[in-house]
XYZ file of C-alpha atoms in Angstrom:
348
model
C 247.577 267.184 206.649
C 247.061 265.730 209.921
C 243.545 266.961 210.428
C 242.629 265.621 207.360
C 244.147 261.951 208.262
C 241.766 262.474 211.493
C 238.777 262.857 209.221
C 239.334 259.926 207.039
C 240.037 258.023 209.700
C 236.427 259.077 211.650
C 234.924 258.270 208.064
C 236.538 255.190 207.716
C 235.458 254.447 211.591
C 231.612 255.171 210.403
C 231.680 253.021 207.621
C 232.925 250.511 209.608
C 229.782 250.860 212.243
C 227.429 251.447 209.253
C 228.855 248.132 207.143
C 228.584 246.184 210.598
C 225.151 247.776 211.270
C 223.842 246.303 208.216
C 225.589 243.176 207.933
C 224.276 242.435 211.368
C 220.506 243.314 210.182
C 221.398 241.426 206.691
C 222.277 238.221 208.846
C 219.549 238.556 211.515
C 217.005 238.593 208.592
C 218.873 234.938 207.071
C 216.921 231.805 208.055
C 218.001 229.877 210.721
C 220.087 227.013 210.913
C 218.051 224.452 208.847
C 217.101 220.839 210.721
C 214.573 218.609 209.048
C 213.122 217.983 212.395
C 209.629 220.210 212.437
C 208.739 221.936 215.062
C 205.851 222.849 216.848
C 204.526 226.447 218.242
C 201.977 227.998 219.527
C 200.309 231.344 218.595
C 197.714 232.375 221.414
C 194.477 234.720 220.378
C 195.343 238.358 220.931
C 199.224 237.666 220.783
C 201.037 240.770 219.771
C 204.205 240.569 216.844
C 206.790 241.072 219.655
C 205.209 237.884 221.605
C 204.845 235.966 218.174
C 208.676 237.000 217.113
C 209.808 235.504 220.609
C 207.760 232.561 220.437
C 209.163 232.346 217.028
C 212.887 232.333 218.377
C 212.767 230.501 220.950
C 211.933 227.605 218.980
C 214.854 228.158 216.408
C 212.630 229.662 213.487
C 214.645 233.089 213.650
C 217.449 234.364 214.331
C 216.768 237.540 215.866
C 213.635 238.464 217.229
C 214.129 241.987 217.377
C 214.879 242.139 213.905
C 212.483 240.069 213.039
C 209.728 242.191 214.446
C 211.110 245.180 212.660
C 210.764 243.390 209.357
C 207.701 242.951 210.485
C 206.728 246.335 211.189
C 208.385 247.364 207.572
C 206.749 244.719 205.735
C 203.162 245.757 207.547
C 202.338 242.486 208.184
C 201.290 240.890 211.878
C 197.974 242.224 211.621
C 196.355 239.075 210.331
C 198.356 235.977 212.354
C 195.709 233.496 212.765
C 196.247 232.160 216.762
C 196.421 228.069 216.485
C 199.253 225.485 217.131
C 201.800 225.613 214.132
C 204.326 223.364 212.453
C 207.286 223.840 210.823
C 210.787 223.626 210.031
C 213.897 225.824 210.877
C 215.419 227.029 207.904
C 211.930 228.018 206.752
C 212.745 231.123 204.906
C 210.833 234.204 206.976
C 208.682 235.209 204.264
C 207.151 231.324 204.483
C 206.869 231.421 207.961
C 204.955 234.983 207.583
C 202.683 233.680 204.923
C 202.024 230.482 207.160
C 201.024 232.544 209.514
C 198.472 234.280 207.474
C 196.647 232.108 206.159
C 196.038 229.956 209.464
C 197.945 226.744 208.327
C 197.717 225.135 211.906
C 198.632 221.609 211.900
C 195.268 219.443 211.549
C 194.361 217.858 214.996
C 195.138 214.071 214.861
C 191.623 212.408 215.099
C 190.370 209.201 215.658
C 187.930 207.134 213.386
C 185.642 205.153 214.514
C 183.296 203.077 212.803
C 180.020 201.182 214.186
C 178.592 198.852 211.699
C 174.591 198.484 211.357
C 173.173 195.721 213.757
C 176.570 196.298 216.589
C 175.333 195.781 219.627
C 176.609 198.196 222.843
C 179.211 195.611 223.702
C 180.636 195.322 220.357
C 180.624 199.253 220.200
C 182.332 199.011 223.415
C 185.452 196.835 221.886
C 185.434 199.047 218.902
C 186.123 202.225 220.802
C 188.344 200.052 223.357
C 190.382 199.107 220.146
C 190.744 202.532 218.888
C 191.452 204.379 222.340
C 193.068 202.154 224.506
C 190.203 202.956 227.181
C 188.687 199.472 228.775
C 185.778 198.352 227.196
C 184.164 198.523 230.889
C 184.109 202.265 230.593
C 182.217 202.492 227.957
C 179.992 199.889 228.758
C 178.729 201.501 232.402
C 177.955 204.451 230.476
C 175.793 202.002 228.110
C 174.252 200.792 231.400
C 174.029 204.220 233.118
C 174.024 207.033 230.572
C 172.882 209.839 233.366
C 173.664 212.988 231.628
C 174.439 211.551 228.278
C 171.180 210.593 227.974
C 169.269 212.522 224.950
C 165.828 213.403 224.675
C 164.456 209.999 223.250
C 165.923 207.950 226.184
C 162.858 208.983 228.872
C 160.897 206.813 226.967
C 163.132 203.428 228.305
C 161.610 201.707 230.429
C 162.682 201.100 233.989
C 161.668 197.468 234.690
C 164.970 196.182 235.571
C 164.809 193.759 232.768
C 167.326 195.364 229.853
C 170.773 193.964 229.640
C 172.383 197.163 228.328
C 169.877 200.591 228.985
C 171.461 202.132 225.798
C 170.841 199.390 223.443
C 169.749 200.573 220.409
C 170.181 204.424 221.354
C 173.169 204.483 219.552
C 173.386 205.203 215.625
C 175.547 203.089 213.699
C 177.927 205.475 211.538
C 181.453 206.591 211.467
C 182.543 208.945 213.936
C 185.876 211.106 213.827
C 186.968 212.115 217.401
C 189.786 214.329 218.229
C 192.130 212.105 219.900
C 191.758 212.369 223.620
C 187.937 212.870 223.272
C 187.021 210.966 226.317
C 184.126 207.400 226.600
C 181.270 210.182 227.549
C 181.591 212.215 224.672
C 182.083 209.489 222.212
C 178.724 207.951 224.113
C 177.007 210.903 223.740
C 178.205 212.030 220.490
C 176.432 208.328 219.155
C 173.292 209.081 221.020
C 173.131 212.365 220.122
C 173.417 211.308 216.136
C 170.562 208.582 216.515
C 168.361 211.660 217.879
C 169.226 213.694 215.395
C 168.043 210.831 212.889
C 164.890 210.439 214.799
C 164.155 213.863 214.663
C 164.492 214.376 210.653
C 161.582 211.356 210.345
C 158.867 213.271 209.346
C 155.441 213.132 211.501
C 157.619 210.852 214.021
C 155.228 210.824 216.775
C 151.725 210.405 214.856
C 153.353 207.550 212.709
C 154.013 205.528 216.469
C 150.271 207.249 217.696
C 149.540 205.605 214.594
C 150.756 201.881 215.028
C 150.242 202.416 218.960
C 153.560 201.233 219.693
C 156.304 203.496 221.925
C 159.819 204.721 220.056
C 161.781 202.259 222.756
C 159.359 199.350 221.283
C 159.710 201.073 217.500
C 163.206 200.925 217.785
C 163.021 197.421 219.596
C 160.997 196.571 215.702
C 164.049 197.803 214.061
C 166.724 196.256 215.894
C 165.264 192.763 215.055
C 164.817 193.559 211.259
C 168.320 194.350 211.078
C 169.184 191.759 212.635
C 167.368 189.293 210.856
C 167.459 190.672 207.136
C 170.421 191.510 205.053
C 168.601 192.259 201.633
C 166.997 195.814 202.170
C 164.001 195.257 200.347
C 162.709 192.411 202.794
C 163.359 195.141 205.639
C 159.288 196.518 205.528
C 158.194 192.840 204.481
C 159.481 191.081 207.766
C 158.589 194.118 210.213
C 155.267 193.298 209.016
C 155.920 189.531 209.802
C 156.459 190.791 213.680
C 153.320 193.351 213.401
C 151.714 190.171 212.112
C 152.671 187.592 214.971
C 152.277 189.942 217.594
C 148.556 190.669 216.787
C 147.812 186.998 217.071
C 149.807 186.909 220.203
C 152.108 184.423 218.545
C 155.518 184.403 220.229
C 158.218 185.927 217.747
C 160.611 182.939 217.576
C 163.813 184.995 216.148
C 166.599 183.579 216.640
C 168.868 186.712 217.018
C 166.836 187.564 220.529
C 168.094 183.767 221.669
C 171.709 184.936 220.499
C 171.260 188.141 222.325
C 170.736 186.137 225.343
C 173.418 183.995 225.515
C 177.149 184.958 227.357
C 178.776 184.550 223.905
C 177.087 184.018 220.276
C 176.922 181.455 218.090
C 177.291 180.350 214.287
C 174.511 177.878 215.112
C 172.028 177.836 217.531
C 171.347 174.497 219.391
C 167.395 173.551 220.163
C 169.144 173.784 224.102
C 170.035 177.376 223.477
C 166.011 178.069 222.374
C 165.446 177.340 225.733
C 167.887 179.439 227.847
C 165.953 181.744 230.396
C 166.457 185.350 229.748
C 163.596 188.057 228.966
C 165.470 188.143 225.465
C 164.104 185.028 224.666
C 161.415 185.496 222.260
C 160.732 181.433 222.088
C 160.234 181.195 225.663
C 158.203 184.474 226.159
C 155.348 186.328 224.090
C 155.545 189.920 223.077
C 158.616 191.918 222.279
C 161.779 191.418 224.411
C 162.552 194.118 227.059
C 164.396 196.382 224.481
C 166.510 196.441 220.987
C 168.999 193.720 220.955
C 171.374 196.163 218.617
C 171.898 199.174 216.856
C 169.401 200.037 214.079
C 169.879 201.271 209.983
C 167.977 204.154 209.603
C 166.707 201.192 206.659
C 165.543 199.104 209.473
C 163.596 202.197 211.340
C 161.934 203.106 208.103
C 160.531 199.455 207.871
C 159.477 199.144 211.203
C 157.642 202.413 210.772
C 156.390 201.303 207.455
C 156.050 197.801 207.220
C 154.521 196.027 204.163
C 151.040 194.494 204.339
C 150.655 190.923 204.290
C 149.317 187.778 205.170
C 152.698 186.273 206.396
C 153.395 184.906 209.242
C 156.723 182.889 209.180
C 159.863 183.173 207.152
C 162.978 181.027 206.663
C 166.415 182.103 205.319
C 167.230 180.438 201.739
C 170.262 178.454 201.940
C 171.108 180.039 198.344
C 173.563 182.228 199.010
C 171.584 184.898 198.266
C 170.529 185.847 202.062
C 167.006 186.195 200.855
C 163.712 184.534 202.480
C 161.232 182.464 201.861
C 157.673 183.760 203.303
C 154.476 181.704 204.845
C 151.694 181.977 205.660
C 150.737 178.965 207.235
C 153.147 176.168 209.362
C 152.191 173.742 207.037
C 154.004 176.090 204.212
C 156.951 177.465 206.401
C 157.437 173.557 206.890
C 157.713 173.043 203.265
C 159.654 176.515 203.178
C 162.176 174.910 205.427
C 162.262 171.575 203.347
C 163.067 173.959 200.191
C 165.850 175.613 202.205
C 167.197 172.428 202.592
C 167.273 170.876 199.795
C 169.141 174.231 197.979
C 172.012 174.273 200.341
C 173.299 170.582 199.256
């Protein structure tokens, strides 16, 4: 009788260690104590499942790393964690957090967006990426004024003369740009310069087009940069480029006003007949020829025209006061005159 009180008891012992044994495995494999704070974690490349399941519990995701990694190992899965920087919450049931970790659902990098309107100039490019960075504007201007390694292929053909306010004027393609946040004012710089390249380099026959009109890509895109800044309605783009092609084969000075408002400190909503006579090389009523280089960033619109422009026998042009941001085209002084009278008259 005794010895069989002894067994019972031993058996009664064992189920004891047994119901414990599993009740501790049962609770190890429970989520952990939900918060609906996320959290973050990172899985490096080559990181084996005991690594991952102590990552894993250190930041409160489960409760028992060993265990965990068993499941793991029963469940066959571990083979195919995708290494990135993870979100999530504790509480996350393990068979979530396993499937997260699957498929690769890394939490997206926060980016910045940065938009350059057609026709910015370097400055205004500068205060944009100032605005959305926090960076002075100064930084990004010296690498406007210095690119040195940023440079891209089409900048050799700048000129060195001493003469350009900003060397990367016009180098930079106007588009929107999404930047992983920290990128730093030389990448963002380059990243622009290397997009206009890129856009220069899908014009077909590039080179023979400018062999063509004998004019360099910094004077091409010097073209462009005053279309766009003198025409809003696309299809006058080719028509005024050939304006400029027209003027500077009679050696006529351009007269645009957009060179005079390059010039100046600070722009204008109206130019003053003082301002037409501010020195700077910009100055297209003071000096014949194009100016030194573009006075802003160029359409790919505005490139196409100045490679392309359309025949004609124009030689002046004055914005209708319409509304309708169109021009009225010349041929002789005598007409621009009455062009200008017209103007007038539809603005009252």
């Amino acid at each position: 009788m005794k010895a069989v009180k002894v067994v019972l008891a031993i058996l009664i012992i064992l189920l004891l260690v047994a119901g414990g044994g599993a009740y501790y495995v049962w609770n190890g494999l429970q989520p952990a104590k939900a918060s609906d704070t996320p959290v973050k974690f990172t899985i490096e490349p080559g990181m084996g499942t005991s690594k991952i399941a102590e990552v894993l519990y250190k930041n409160g995701l489960v409760k028992n790393d060993m265990i965990f990694k068993g499941y793991l190992k029963w469940k066959r899965e571990g083979s195919h964690f995708q290494a990135g920087v993870y979100e999530a919450k504790p509480g996350t049931p393990l068979d979530e957090l396993i499937a997260k970790l699957n498929k690769g659902d890394v939490v997206k990098e926060e980016m910045v967006r940065i938009t350059i309107p057609e026709g910015y100039t370097v400055e205004q490019i500068a205060k944009k990426v100032s605005e959305a960075t926090g960076a002075p504007a100064d930084d990004f201007l010296k690498l406007a004024n210095h690119p040195g390694e940023q440079a891209v292929a089409a900048f050799k053909d700048i000129p060195q003369n001493g003469k350009l306010k900003h060397e990367a004027e016009g180098y930079l393609f106007p588009d929107t740009y999404d930047f992983k946040k920290g990128t730093s004012d030389a990448e963002m710089f380059h990243r622009m310069m290397e997009q206009m390249q890129g856009k220069l380099d899908g014009i077909p026959d590039l080179q023979e087009k400018l062999r063509d009109r004998g004019i360099t890509l910094h004077e091409m895109l010097t073209i462009a940069s005053l279309v766009e800044r003198e025409v809003v309605v696309d299809k006058e783009r080719p028509l005024v480029a050939g304006v400029i092609y027209n003027r500077l084969d009679k050696n006529m000075k351009l007269e645009i006003d957009a060179t005079v408002q390059y010039a100046l400190a600070e722009p204008k909503e109206r130019l003053l007949y003082k301002d037409l006579k501010v020195e700077s090389p910009y100055n297209t009523y003071l000096h014949e020829g194009l100016p030194p280089g573009p006075i802003c960033s160029p359409s790919m619109a505005s490139i196409e025209a100045a490679l392309n422009p359309e025949a004609s026998d124009y030689l002046y042009y004055v914005t209708k006061k319409d509304g309708s941001h169109e021009h009225l085209f010349a041929k002789t002084y005598q007409e621009h005159l009455k062009n200008i009278e017209k103007s007038k008259k539809a603005a009252k």
